[in-house]
Tab-separated table of C-alpha atoms in Angstrom:
chain	number	residue	atom	x	y	z
A	912	MET	CA	68.610	-25.299	-10.340
A	913	ALA	CA	70.217	-27.282	-7.258
A	914	ILE	CA	72.292	-30.161	-8.818
A	915	HIS	CA	71.546	-33.683	-7.278
A	916	SER	CA	72.655	-36.856	-7.765
A	917	GLN	CA	71.534	-39.064	-10.484
A	918	PHE	CA	70.229	-41.833	-8.526
A	919	ARG	CA	67.259	-39.496	-7.531
A	920	LEU	CA	65.796	-40.023	-10.887
A	921	LEU	CA	65.053	-43.828	-9.809
A	922	GLY	CA	62.638	-42.204	-7.658
A	923	GLN	CA	60.968	-40.278	-10.175
A	924	ARG	CA	57.738	-41.964	-12.424
A	925	ARG	CA	59.045	-40.001	-15.565
A	926	PHE	CA	62.197	-41.873	-15.566
A	927	LEU	CA	62.176	-45.074	-13.224
A	928	PRO	CA	59.088	-47.247	-15.063
A	929	PHE	CA	61.339	-46.973	-18.210
A	930	TYR	CA	64.440	-47.660	-16.303
A	931	LEU	CA	62.545	-51.076	-15.198
A	932	THR	CA	61.285	-51.784	-18.617
A	933	GLN	CA	64.764	-51.690	-20.233
A	934	PHE	CA	66.338	-53.288	-17.305
A	935	SER	CA	64.178	-56.271	-17.824
A	936	GLY	CA	63.787	-56.544	-21.361
A	937	ALA	CA	68.151	-56.987	-21.237
A	938	PHE	CA	67.741	-59.281	-18.760
A	939	ASN	CA	65.603	-61.422	-20.701
A	940	ASP	CA	67.050	-61.366	-23.945
A	941	ASN	CA	70.053	-62.542	-22.492
A	942	LEU	CA	68.577	-65.007	-20.363
A	943	TYR	CA	67.053	-66.541	-23.396
A	944	LYS	CA	69.789	-66.128	-25.579
A	945	ASN	CA	72.009	-67.618	-23.134
A	946	ALA	CA	70.142	-70.333	-22.303
A	947	LEU	CA	69.270	-71.476	-25.801
A	948	LEU	CA	73.070	-71.003	-26.685
A	949	LEU	CA	73.418	-73.618	-23.796
A	950	LEU	CA	70.880	-75.817	-24.580
A	951	ILE	CA	71.914	-76.336	-28.049
A	952	ALA	CA	75.553	-76.791	-26.920
A	953	TYR	CA	74.934	-79.624	-24.375
A	954	GLN	CA	71.501	-80.968	-24.893
A	955	THR	CA	71.453	-81.470	-28.410
A	956	THR	CA	73.418	-83.102	-31.054
A	957	GLY	CA	72.580	-80.078	-34.007
A	958	LEU	CA	69.632	-79.275	-35.563
A	959	LEU	CA	68.336	-78.817	-39.101
A	960	GLY	CA	70.815	-81.591	-39.620
A	961	LEU	CA	74.078	-78.721	-38.865
A	962	SER	CA	76.611	-79.354	-36.297
A	963	VAL	CA	76.719	-77.593	-33.329
A	964	ASN	CA	79.059	-74.907	-34.084
A	965	THR	CA	77.334	-73.771	-36.976
A	966	VAL	CA	73.946	-73.761	-35.028
A	967	VAL	CA	75.408	-71.517	-32.338
A	968	ASN	CA	76.614	-69.197	-34.890
A	969	LEU	CA	73.559	-69.011	-36.692
A	970	ALA	CA	71.892	-68.288	-33.572
A	971	ALA	CA	74.023	-65.426	-33.098
A	972	PHE	CA	73.749	-64.189	-36.673
A	973	LEU	CA	69.646	-64.391	-36.411
A	974	PHE	CA	69.397	-62.168	-33.351
A	975	VAL	CA	71.784	-59.582	-35.365
A	976	LEU	CA	69.983	-59.425	-38.620
A	977	PRO	CA	67.227	-57.539	-37.663
A	978	PHE	CA	69.228	-54.658	-36.826
A	979	PHE	CA	69.873	-54.456	-40.621
A	980	LEU	CA	67.016	-55.119	-41.754
A	981	PHE	CA	64.444	-53.311	-39.646
A	982	SER	CA	66.202	-50.733	-37.688
A	983	GLY	CA	65.262	-48.038	-40.858
A	984	MET	CA	61.576	-48.706	-39.929
A	985	ALA	CA	62.224	-48.828	-36.282
A	986	GLY	CA	63.832	-45.160	-36.529
A	987	GLN	CA	61.108	-43.875	-38.451
A	988	VAL	CA	58.233	-45.443	-36.170
A	989	ALA	CA	60.045	-43.712	-33.265
A	990	ASP	CA	60.291	-40.352	-34.965
A	991	ARG	CA	56.574	-40.282	-36.045
A	992	TYR	CA	54.600	-41.816	-32.993
A	993	GLU	CA	54.407	-41.358	-29.215
A	994	LYS	CA	57.568	-43.387	-27.475
A	995	ALA	CA	55.567	-44.285	-24.300
A	996	ALA	CA	53.084	-46.051	-26.589
A	997	ILE	CA	55.522	-47.481	-28.623
A	998	ILE	CA	57.271	-49.049	-25.727
A	999	ARG	CA	53.921	-50.534	-24.609
A	1000	LYS	CA	53.651	-51.980	-27.653
A	1001	VAL	CA	56.598	-53.720	-28.006
A	1002	LYS	CA	56.842	-54.985	-24.574
A	1003	LEU	CA	53.222	-56.385	-25.390
A	1004	ALA	CA	54.855	-57.987	-28.696
A	1005	GLU	CA	57.693	-59.374	-26.329
A	1006	ILE	CA	55.153	-61.560	-24.052
A	1007	GLY	CA	53.682	-62.833	-27.271
A	1008	ILE	CA	57.036	-63.846	-28.491
A	1009	MET	CA	57.897	-65.213	-24.843
A	1010	THR	CA	54.605	-67.297	-24.516
A	1011	LEU	CA	55.592	-68.921	-27.850
A	1012	ALA	CA	59.198	-69.419	-26.585
A	1013	ALA	CA	57.924	-70.856	-23.220
A	1014	LEU	CA	55.711	-73.303	-25.123
A	1015	ALA	CA	58.791	-74.473	-27.443
A	1016	LEU	CA	61.178	-74.495	-24.190
A	1017	TRP	CA	58.702	-76.953	-22.569
A	1018	SER	CA	58.572	-79.122	-25.489
A	1019	GLY	CA	61.771	-79.260	-26.575
A	1020	TRP	CA	60.964	-77.728	-29.939
A	1021	TYR	CA	64.598	-76.510	-30.510
A	1022	GLU	CA	63.736	-75.044	-34.407
A	1023	ALA	CA	60.953	-72.894	-33.398
A	1024	LEU	CA	63.224	-71.481	-30.850
A	1025	LEU	CA	65.471	-70.193	-33.327
A	1026	VAL	CA	62.741	-68.517	-35.381
A	1027	LEU	CA	61.573	-66.818	-31.923
A	1028	LEU	CA	65.459	-65.749	-31.259
A	1029	PHE	CA	64.683	-64.098	-34.726
A	1030	LEU	CA	61.935	-62.199	-33.848
A	1031	MET	CA	63.041	-61.264	-30.363
A	1032	GLY	CA	65.840	-59.139	-32.294
A	1033	VAL	CA	63.227	-57.940	-34.190
A	1034	GLN	CA	61.621	-56.583	-31.049
A	1035	SER	CA	65.264	-55.306	-29.498
A	1036	THR	CA	65.424	-53.364	-33.097
A	1037	PHE	CA	62.117	-51.927	-32.466
A	1038	PHE	CA	63.035	-51.183	-28.874
A	1039	GLY	CA	66.269	-49.581	-29.287
A	1040	PRO	CA	65.819	-46.345	-30.989
A	1041	VAL	CA	63.010	-45.656	-28.733
A	1042	LYS	CA	65.277	-46.209	-25.449
A	1043	TYR	CA	67.925	-43.279	-26.470
A	1044	ALA	CA	65.466	-41.041	-27.956
A	1045	ILE	CA	62.835	-40.741	-25.106
A	1046	LEU	CA	65.712	-39.524	-22.571
A	1047	PRO	CA	66.326	-36.303	-24.058
A	1048	GLN	CA	62.191	-35.584	-23.736
A	1049	VAL	CA	61.782	-36.488	-20.271
A	1050	LEU	CA	65.211	-35.252	-18.812
A	1051	ALA	CA	66.716	-32.040	-18.519
A	1052	ASP	CA	69.906	-31.007	-20.163
A	1053	ASP	CA	71.995	-31.089	-16.904
A	1054	GLU	CA	70.162	-34.766	-15.953
A	1055	LEU	CA	71.044	-36.087	-19.425
A	1056	VAL	CA	74.494	-37.501	-18.444
A	1057	GLY	CA	73.520	-38.917	-15.414
A	1058	GLY	CA	70.129	-40.922	-16.871
A	1059	ASN	CA	72.633	-42.126	-19.533
A	1060	GLY	CA	75.184	-43.407	-17.131
A	1061	LEU	CA	71.867	-45.170	-15.308
A	1062	VAL	CA	71.026	-46.586	-18.360
A	1063	SER	CA	74.626	-48.045	-19.527
A	1064	MET	CA	74.686	-49.558	-16.177
A	1065	GLY	CA	71.521	-51.219	-16.047
A	1066	THR	CA	71.787	-52.427	-19.438
A	1067	PHE	CA	75.380	-54.189	-18.749
A	1068	VAL	CA	74.364	-55.520	-15.438
A	1069	ALA	CA	71.389	-56.810	-16.914
A	1070	ILE	CA	73.173	-59.031	-19.458
A	1071	LEU	CA	75.502	-60.067	-16.348
A	1072	LEU	CA	72.976	-61.353	-14.879
A	1073	GLY	CA	70.877	-62.627	-17.502
A	1074	THR	CA	74.091	-64.816	-18.646
A	1075	ILE	CA	75.126	-66.209	-15.181
A	1076	ALA	CA	71.152	-66.940	-14.425
A	1077	ALA	CA	71.111	-68.784	-17.723
A	1078	GLY	CA	73.996	-70.686	-16.635
A	1079	LEU	CA	72.735	-71.461	-13.110
A	1080	LEU	CA	68.921	-72.650	-14.268
A	1081	MET	CA	70.498	-74.781	-16.717
A	1082	GLY	CA	71.768	-76.965	-14.382
A	1083	LEU	CA	68.916	-77.769	-12.790
A	1084	GLU	CA	67.254	-81.098	-13.952
A	1085	ALA	CA	64.028	-79.060	-14.752
A	1086	ALA	CA	65.968	-76.499	-16.412
A	1087	ALA	CA	63.831	-75.873	-19.561
A	1088	PRO	CA	60.670	-75.715	-17.722
A	1089	ILE	CA	61.795	-72.878	-15.020
A	1090	ILE	CA	63.671	-70.616	-17.897
A	1091	ALA	CA	60.282	-70.973	-19.661
A	1092	VAL	CA	58.014	-69.532	-16.968
A	1093	SER	CA	61.464	-67.093	-15.807
A	1094	VAL	CA	61.320	-65.682	-19.802
A	1095	LEU	CA	57.551	-65.243	-19.361
A	1096	THR	CA	57.018	-63.799	-16.023
A	1097	LEU	CA	59.898	-61.216	-16.871
A	1098	SER	CA	58.083	-60.084	-20.100
A	1099	VAL	CA	54.946	-59.706	-18.179
A	1100	LEU	CA	57.090	-57.789	-15.757
A	1101	GLY	CA	58.134	-55.360	-18.356
A	1102	TYR	CA	55.110	-54.890	-19.567
A	1103	LEU	CA	53.750	-53.555	-16.382
A	1104	ALA	CA	56.495	-51.515	-15.946
A	1105	ALA	CA	56.192	-50.165	-19.494
A	1106	ARG	CA	52.568	-49.166	-18.964
A	1107	LYS	CA	53.660	-46.408	-16.277
A	1108	VAL	CA	55.925	-44.818	-18.758
A	1109	PRO	CA	54.683	-40.727	-18.941
A	1110	ALA	CA	53.681	-39.892	-22.402
A	1111	THR	CA	55.934	-38.085	-24.125
A	1112	GLY	CA	54.302	-36.454	-27.480
A	1113	ALA	CA	55.167	-37.220	-30.889
A	1114	PRO	CA	57.215	-34.247	-32.366
A	1115	GLY	CA	57.680	-36.191	-35.712
A	1116	ALA	CA	54.073	-36.426	-36.706
A	1117	SER	CA	54.228	-36.274	-40.574
A	1118	GLN	CA	57.457	-38.758	-40.853
A	1119	ALA	CA	56.476	-41.312	-43.284
A	1120	VAL	CA	56.966	-45.149	-42.108
A	1121	ARG	CA	58.181	-47.085	-45.170
A	1122	PHE	CA	58.912	-50.907	-45.569
A	1123	ARG	CA	62.727	-50.829	-47.437
A	1124	PRO	CA	64.958	-52.168	-45.572
A	1125	LEU	CA	68.294	-51.483	-47.638
A	1126	HIS	CA	67.112	-48.370	-48.995
A	1127	GLU	CA	65.791	-46.855	-45.615
A	1128	THR	CA	69.494	-48.472	-43.855
A	1129	ARG	CA	71.493	-46.592	-46.365
A	1130	GLN	CA	69.087	-43.332	-45.739
A	1131	LEU	CA	69.328	-43.641	-42.005
A	1132	ILE	CA	73.485	-43.529	-42.651
A	1133	ARG	CA	73.014	-40.119	-44.501
A	1134	ILE	CA	71.041	-38.768	-42.066
A	1135	ALA	CA	73.657	-39.346	-39.553
A	1136	ALA	CA	76.449	-38.366	-41.850
A	1137	GLU	CA	74.754	-34.681	-41.686
A	1138	ARG	CA	76.364	-33.413	-38.708
A	1139	LYS	CA	80.381	-34.907	-38.927
A	1140	PRO	CA	80.522	-34.300	-35.335
A	1141	VAL	CA	77.614	-36.857	-34.541
A	1142	LEU	CA	79.036	-39.133	-37.524
A	1143	TRP	CA	82.279	-39.398	-35.515
A	1144	ALA	CA	80.342	-39.928	-32.046
A	1145	ILE	CA	78.663	-42.840	-33.473
A	1146	LEU	CA	81.864	-44.123	-35.193
A	1147	ALA	CA	83.261	-44.288	-31.605
A	1148	ILE	CA	80.641	-45.921	-29.777
A	1149	SER	CA	80.919	-48.391	-32.685
A	1150	TRP	CA	84.235	-48.767	-32.207
A	1151	PHE	CA	83.786	-49.687	-28.359
A	1152	TRP	CA	81.428	-52.052	-29.156
A	1153	PHE	CA	83.859	-53.571	-31.324
A	1154	LEU	CA	86.299	-53.555	-28.700
A	1155	GLY	CA	83.784	-54.816	-25.979
A	1156	ALA	CA	82.389	-57.721	-28.029
A	1157	ALA	CA	86.258	-58.906	-28.452
A	1158	TYR	CA	86.791	-58.970	-24.929
A	1159	LEU	CA	83.305	-60.710	-23.972
A	1160	THR	CA	83.894	-63.445	-26.769
A	1161	GLN	CA	87.163	-64.299	-26.030
A	1162	PHE	CA	86.875	-64.149	-22.268
A	1163	PRO	CA	85.879	-68.498	-22.115
A	1164	ASN	CA	89.017	-69.675	-24.278
A	1165	PHE	CA	91.078	-67.004	-22.383
A	1166	ALA	CA	90.223	-68.111	-19.274
A	1167	HIS	CA	90.650	-71.805	-20.290
A	1168	SER	CA	94.057	-71.442	-22.623
A	1169	ASN	CA	96.095	-68.627	-20.643
A	1170	LEU	CA	94.630	-69.001	-17.090
A	1171	ARG	CA	94.067	-72.259	-16.924
A	1172	GLY	CA	90.659	-71.419	-15.107
A	1173	ASP	CA	87.553	-73.229	-14.420
A	1174	GLU	CA	84.071	-71.900	-15.610
A	1175	THR	CA	84.400	-69.550	-11.991
A	1176	VAL	CA	86.698	-67.342	-13.877
A	1177	VAL	CA	84.849	-67.096	-16.699
A	1178	THR	CA	82.406	-65.576	-14.870
A	1179	LEU	CA	84.662	-63.697	-12.459
A	1180	LEU	CA	86.261	-62.225	-15.856
A	1181	LEU	CA	82.511	-61.413	-17.040
A	1182	SER	CA	82.002	-59.498	-14.005
A	1183	MET	CA	84.920	-57.528	-13.330
A	1184	PHE	CA	84.750	-56.229	-16.788
A	1185	ILE	CA	81.290	-55.213	-16.531
A	1186	VAL	CA	81.633	-53.850	-12.786
A	1187	GLY	CA	83.788	-51.574	-14.292
A	1188	ILE	CA	81.894	-50.146	-17.007
A	1189	SER	CA	79.015	-49.595	-14.504
A	1190	ALA	CA	81.450	-47.602	-12.401
A	1191	GLY	CA	82.925	-45.755	-15.345
A	1192	SER	CA	79.220	-45.029	-16.352
A	1193	MET	CA	77.984	-43.860	-12.629
A	1194	MET	CA	81.686	-41.679	-12.490
A	1195	CYS	CA	81.050	-39.627	-15.580
A	1196	GLU	CA	77.584	-37.115	-14.039
A	1197	ARG	CA	80.423	-36.081	-11.184
A	1198	ILE	CA	83.253	-35.599	-14.089
A	1199	THR	CA	81.372	-33.702	-16.210
A	1200	ARG	CA	79.650	-31.796	-13.231
A	1201	HIS	CA	76.574	-32.457	-15.146
A	1202	ARG	CA	77.545	-30.550	-18.507
A	1203	ILE	CA	77.135	-32.265	-21.779
A	1204	THR	CA	80.698	-32.531	-22.696
A	1205	LEU	CA	83.165	-34.731	-24.288
A	1206	ALA	CA	85.977	-34.196	-21.794
A	1207	PRO	CA	86.066	-37.335	-20.440
A	1208	VAL	CA	86.017	-39.502	-23.791
A	1209	PRO	CA	89.849	-39.016	-24.833
A	1210	TRP	CA	90.897	-39.857	-20.865
A	1211	GLY	CA	88.850	-43.051	-21.714
A	1212	ALA	CA	90.296	-43.941	-24.787
A	1213	ILE	CA	94.414	-43.695	-23.471
A	1214	GLY	CA	92.972	-45.870	-20.580
A	1215	LEU	CA	91.601	-48.419	-22.828
A	1216	SER	CA	94.721	-48.766	-24.612
A	1217	LEU	CA	97.441	-48.404	-21.794
A	1218	LEU	CA	95.572	-50.822	-19.604
A	1219	GLY	CA	94.760	-53.292	-22.706
A	1220	ILE	CA	99.050	-52.725	-23.115
A	1221	ASP	CA	99.336	-53.643	-19.493
A	1222	LEU	CA	97.084	-56.378	-19.540
A	1223	PHE	CA	99.082	-58.336	-22.086
A	1224	PHE	CA	102.400	-58.208	-19.838
A	1225	ALA	CA	100.102	-59.103	-17.135
A	1226	VAL	CA	99.301	-62.875	-18.389
A	1227	PRO	CA	101.389	-65.257	-16.991
A	1228	ALA	CA	103.295	-67.102	-19.431
A	1229	SER	CA	103.050	-70.240	-17.277
A	1230	PRO	CA	100.074	-70.282	-15.471
A	1231	GLU	CA	98.902	-72.597	-12.850
A	1232	ALA	CA	95.349	-74.047	-12.905
A	1233	THR	CA	93.287	-71.279	-11.102
A	1234	THR	CA	89.872	-70.756	-9.867
A	1235	TRP	CA	87.796	-67.590	-9.181
A	1236	TRP	CA	89.679	-67.282	-5.911
A	1237	THR	CA	92.939	-67.970	-7.049
A	1238	LEU	CA	92.408	-64.595	-9.497
A	1239	LEU	CA	91.261	-62.757	-6.336
A	1240	SER	CA	94.113	-63.786	-3.999
A	1241	ASN	CA	97.245	-64.164	-6.122
A	1242	PRO	CA	99.036	-60.593	-6.925
A	1243	VAL	CA	99.990	-62.025	-10.363
A	1244	TYR	CA	96.411	-62.887	-11.516
A	1245	LEU	CA	95.093	-60.140	-9.184
A	1246	ARG	CA	96.764	-57.686	-11.873
A	1247	VAL	CA	94.872	-59.372	-14.654
A	1248	LEU	CA	91.836	-58.593	-12.812
A	1249	LEU	CA	92.676	-55.028	-11.720
A	1250	ASP	CA	93.723	-54.576	-15.701
A	1251	LEU	CA	89.674	-55.652	-16.468
A	1252	VAL	CA	87.965	-53.539	-14.271
A	1253	GLY	CA	90.184	-50.392	-15.356
A	1254	ILE	CA	89.392	-51.031	-18.907
A	1255	GLY	CA	85.889	-51.308	-18.042
A	1256	VAL	CA	85.860	-48.120	-15.954
A	1257	CYS	CA	87.530	-46.844	-19.161
A	1258	GLY	CA	84.853	-48.030	-21.165
A	1259	GLY	CA	82.415	-46.320	-19.083
A	1260	LEU	CA	84.138	-42.932	-19.238
A	1261	PHE	CA	84.433	-43.207	-23.047
A	1262	ILE	CA	80.806	-44.025	-24.223
A	1263	VAL	CA	78.230	-42.225	-21.920
A	1264	PRO	CA	79.447	-38.862	-22.836
A	1265	LEU	CA	79.277	-39.830	-26.539
A	1266	TYR	CA	75.813	-40.877	-26.083
A	1267	ALA	CA	74.492	-37.652	-24.136
A	1268	PHE	CA	76.508	-35.664	-26.950
A	1269	ILE	CA	74.531	-37.626	-29.668
A	1270	GLN	CA	71.072	-37.183	-28.054
A	1271	HIS	CA	71.778	-33.575	-27.436
A	1272	GLU	CA	72.841	-32.526	-30.565
A	1273	THR	CA	70.451	-34.013	-33.357
A	1274	PRO	CA	67.075	-32.656	-34.244
A	1275	GLN	CA	64.273	-33.921	-32.012
A	1276	HIS	CA	62.231	-35.048	-35.035
A	1277	LYS	CA	64.996	-36.902	-36.338
A	1278	ARG	CA	66.852	-38.290	-33.040
A	1279	ALA	CA	65.120	-41.868	-32.920
A	1280	ARG	CA	66.421	-42.527	-36.753
A	1281	ILE	CA	70.180	-41.454	-35.773
A	1282	ILE	CA	70.038	-44.082	-32.688
A	1283	ALA	CA	68.683	-46.666	-35.219
A	1284	ALA	CA	71.905	-45.725	-37.528
A	1285	LEU	CA	74.175	-45.922	-34.150
A	1286	ASN	CA	72.308	-49.419	-33.768
A	1287	VAL	CA	73.003	-50.395	-37.401
A	1288	ILE	CA	76.353	-49.426	-37.185
A	1289	ASN	CA	76.790	-50.766	-33.647
A	1290	ALA	CA	75.452	-54.351	-35.235
A	1291	LEU	CA	78.163	-53.968	-38.436
A	1292	PHE	CA	80.937	-53.328	-35.572
A	1293	MET	CA	80.093	-56.539	-33.751
A	1294	VAL	CA	80.125	-58.664	-36.953
A	1295	ALA	CA	83.062	-57.079	-37.966
A	1296	SER	CA	84.924	-57.747	-34.273
A	1297	ALA	CA	83.704	-61.721	-34.753
A	1298	LEU	CA	85.414	-61.677	-38.264
A	1299	ALA	CA	88.583	-59.858	-37.081
A	1300	GLY	CA	88.827	-62.710	-33.992
A	1301	MET	CA	88.543	-65.501	-36.768
A	1302	VAL	CA	91.227	-64.298	-39.303
A	1303	VAL	CA	93.891	-63.082	-36.398
A	1304	LEU	CA	93.261	-66.281	-33.846
A	1305	GLY	CA	92.740	-68.341	-36.736
A	1306	ALA	CA	94.075	-67.514	-40.167
A	1307	LEU	CA	97.170	-65.693	-38.120
A	1308	ASN	CA	97.231	-68.111	-35.617
A	1309	MET	CA	98.201	-65.180	-33.110
A	1310	ASP	CA	97.180	-66.044	-29.140
A	1311	ILE	CA	94.419	-64.054	-27.259
A	1312	PRO	CA	96.472	-62.244	-25.225
A	1313	GLY	CA	98.297	-60.744	-28.677
A	1314	PHE	CA	94.701	-60.227	-30.189
A	1315	LEU	CA	94.055	-57.891	-27.112
A	1316	LEU	CA	97.219	-56.153	-27.553
A	1317	LEU	CA	96.385	-55.431	-31.454
A	1318	LEU	CA	93.156	-54.081	-30.518
A	1319	SER	CA	94.902	-51.442	-27.789
A	1320	LEU	CA	97.274	-50.581	-30.271
A	1321	VAL	CA	94.556	-49.853	-32.901
A	1322	ASN	CA	92.755	-48.020	-30.210
A	1323	GLY	CA	95.457	-45.236	-30.615
A	1324	LEU	CA	93.867	-44.319	-34.026
A	1325	VAL	CA	90.351	-44.110	-32.181
A	1326	LEU	CA	91.899	-41.501	-29.606
A	1327	ILE	CA	92.845	-39.647	-32.667
A	1328	ALA	CA	89.148	-39.173	-33.916
A	1329	VAL	CA	88.013	-38.476	-30.572
A	1330	TRP	CA	90.296	-35.552	-30.529
A	1331	ARG	CA	88.619	-34.405	-33.813
A	1332	ILE	CA	85.256	-34.250	-32.374
A	1333	ARG	CA	85.956	-32.665	-29.391
A	1334	ARG	CA	87.506	-29.539	-31.389
A	1335	ARG	CA	84.661	-29.968	-34.074
A	1336	ALA	CA	82.123	-29.847	-31.539
């Protein structure tokens, strides 16, 4: 078979409509979520009698909660029914949710927006297992790493663009109506793309679908643990989300406290981190030579640790006031940016081969449930990341560079686990 670049997939119907669907969904999720958080933070004095800080954390909790409640059912549905049809129904539900969200934004009914954020989390929970389980059905083995690289790049770029768009739109005088129209329009465009996704068949037609949230979540973990290398790969991916969530969460305060930067510095840090992840994801296909192999993963883990350690030493002890241009033009601050780009690149090298490995090594009739288990564990690790930040930065009074250094050192333990995966795979 002739070997071609992964980008040729973007010209094929078996991949492009799905890619546009998942990109628009990730963009819309982040536009809506970040716009809501900014509305709460800057245009209200709190909701339901609660402080702004409490409501912001409640919003984050409401978006993550559905992954714990409904992932078991979402995995069963994706294994039982035809995946293209599920994608269309999920995107149709998004139109309904965003129609209500548009009305709530237009009228300033913020309490309803919190409920709708929970429903967006439900919608994302049901889309997640299909998103990764469909790839092995539409891609050949020698396309799987490249396809996952494109999906990873698209997801993180959509997160970046959605976050930036929310900030820009919130600066407009008619922010709420414009965002209302935007989220509804994006949901319609996502559904139109979903209508072009080709049918894939339903390999697990006998799989029962039950709504028993806690029981089915435990059952997901049992299914994921049936093959130890797959479970180790899941835990490794979840660790990256722990690490990535820590970086993304700390960027605003890191820019303000440790770099004395303005709002443009926060955006630049986020952009460089995500550009790095996207570049690393795109490099995986060439490095693996189109093979499903975990060879890049240990090198990615080593890079995450070494560059994280260098970042600690790169932060100036007595920073001057900075803007985005200062970071790009001053060699002292440029080192910080280069470390963040490198950390992102190593993150892409780390997670993309692991996703392809999980997809390839799991039975087709259980694949979506194993992806659902991955989503549950990812959510747990991201919650744990937030708690770790609260304990280390709050109770232990460590500064942000020290916290990130600690995580880089702990990452060395993950490197040991990665070598175990490679030996057992």
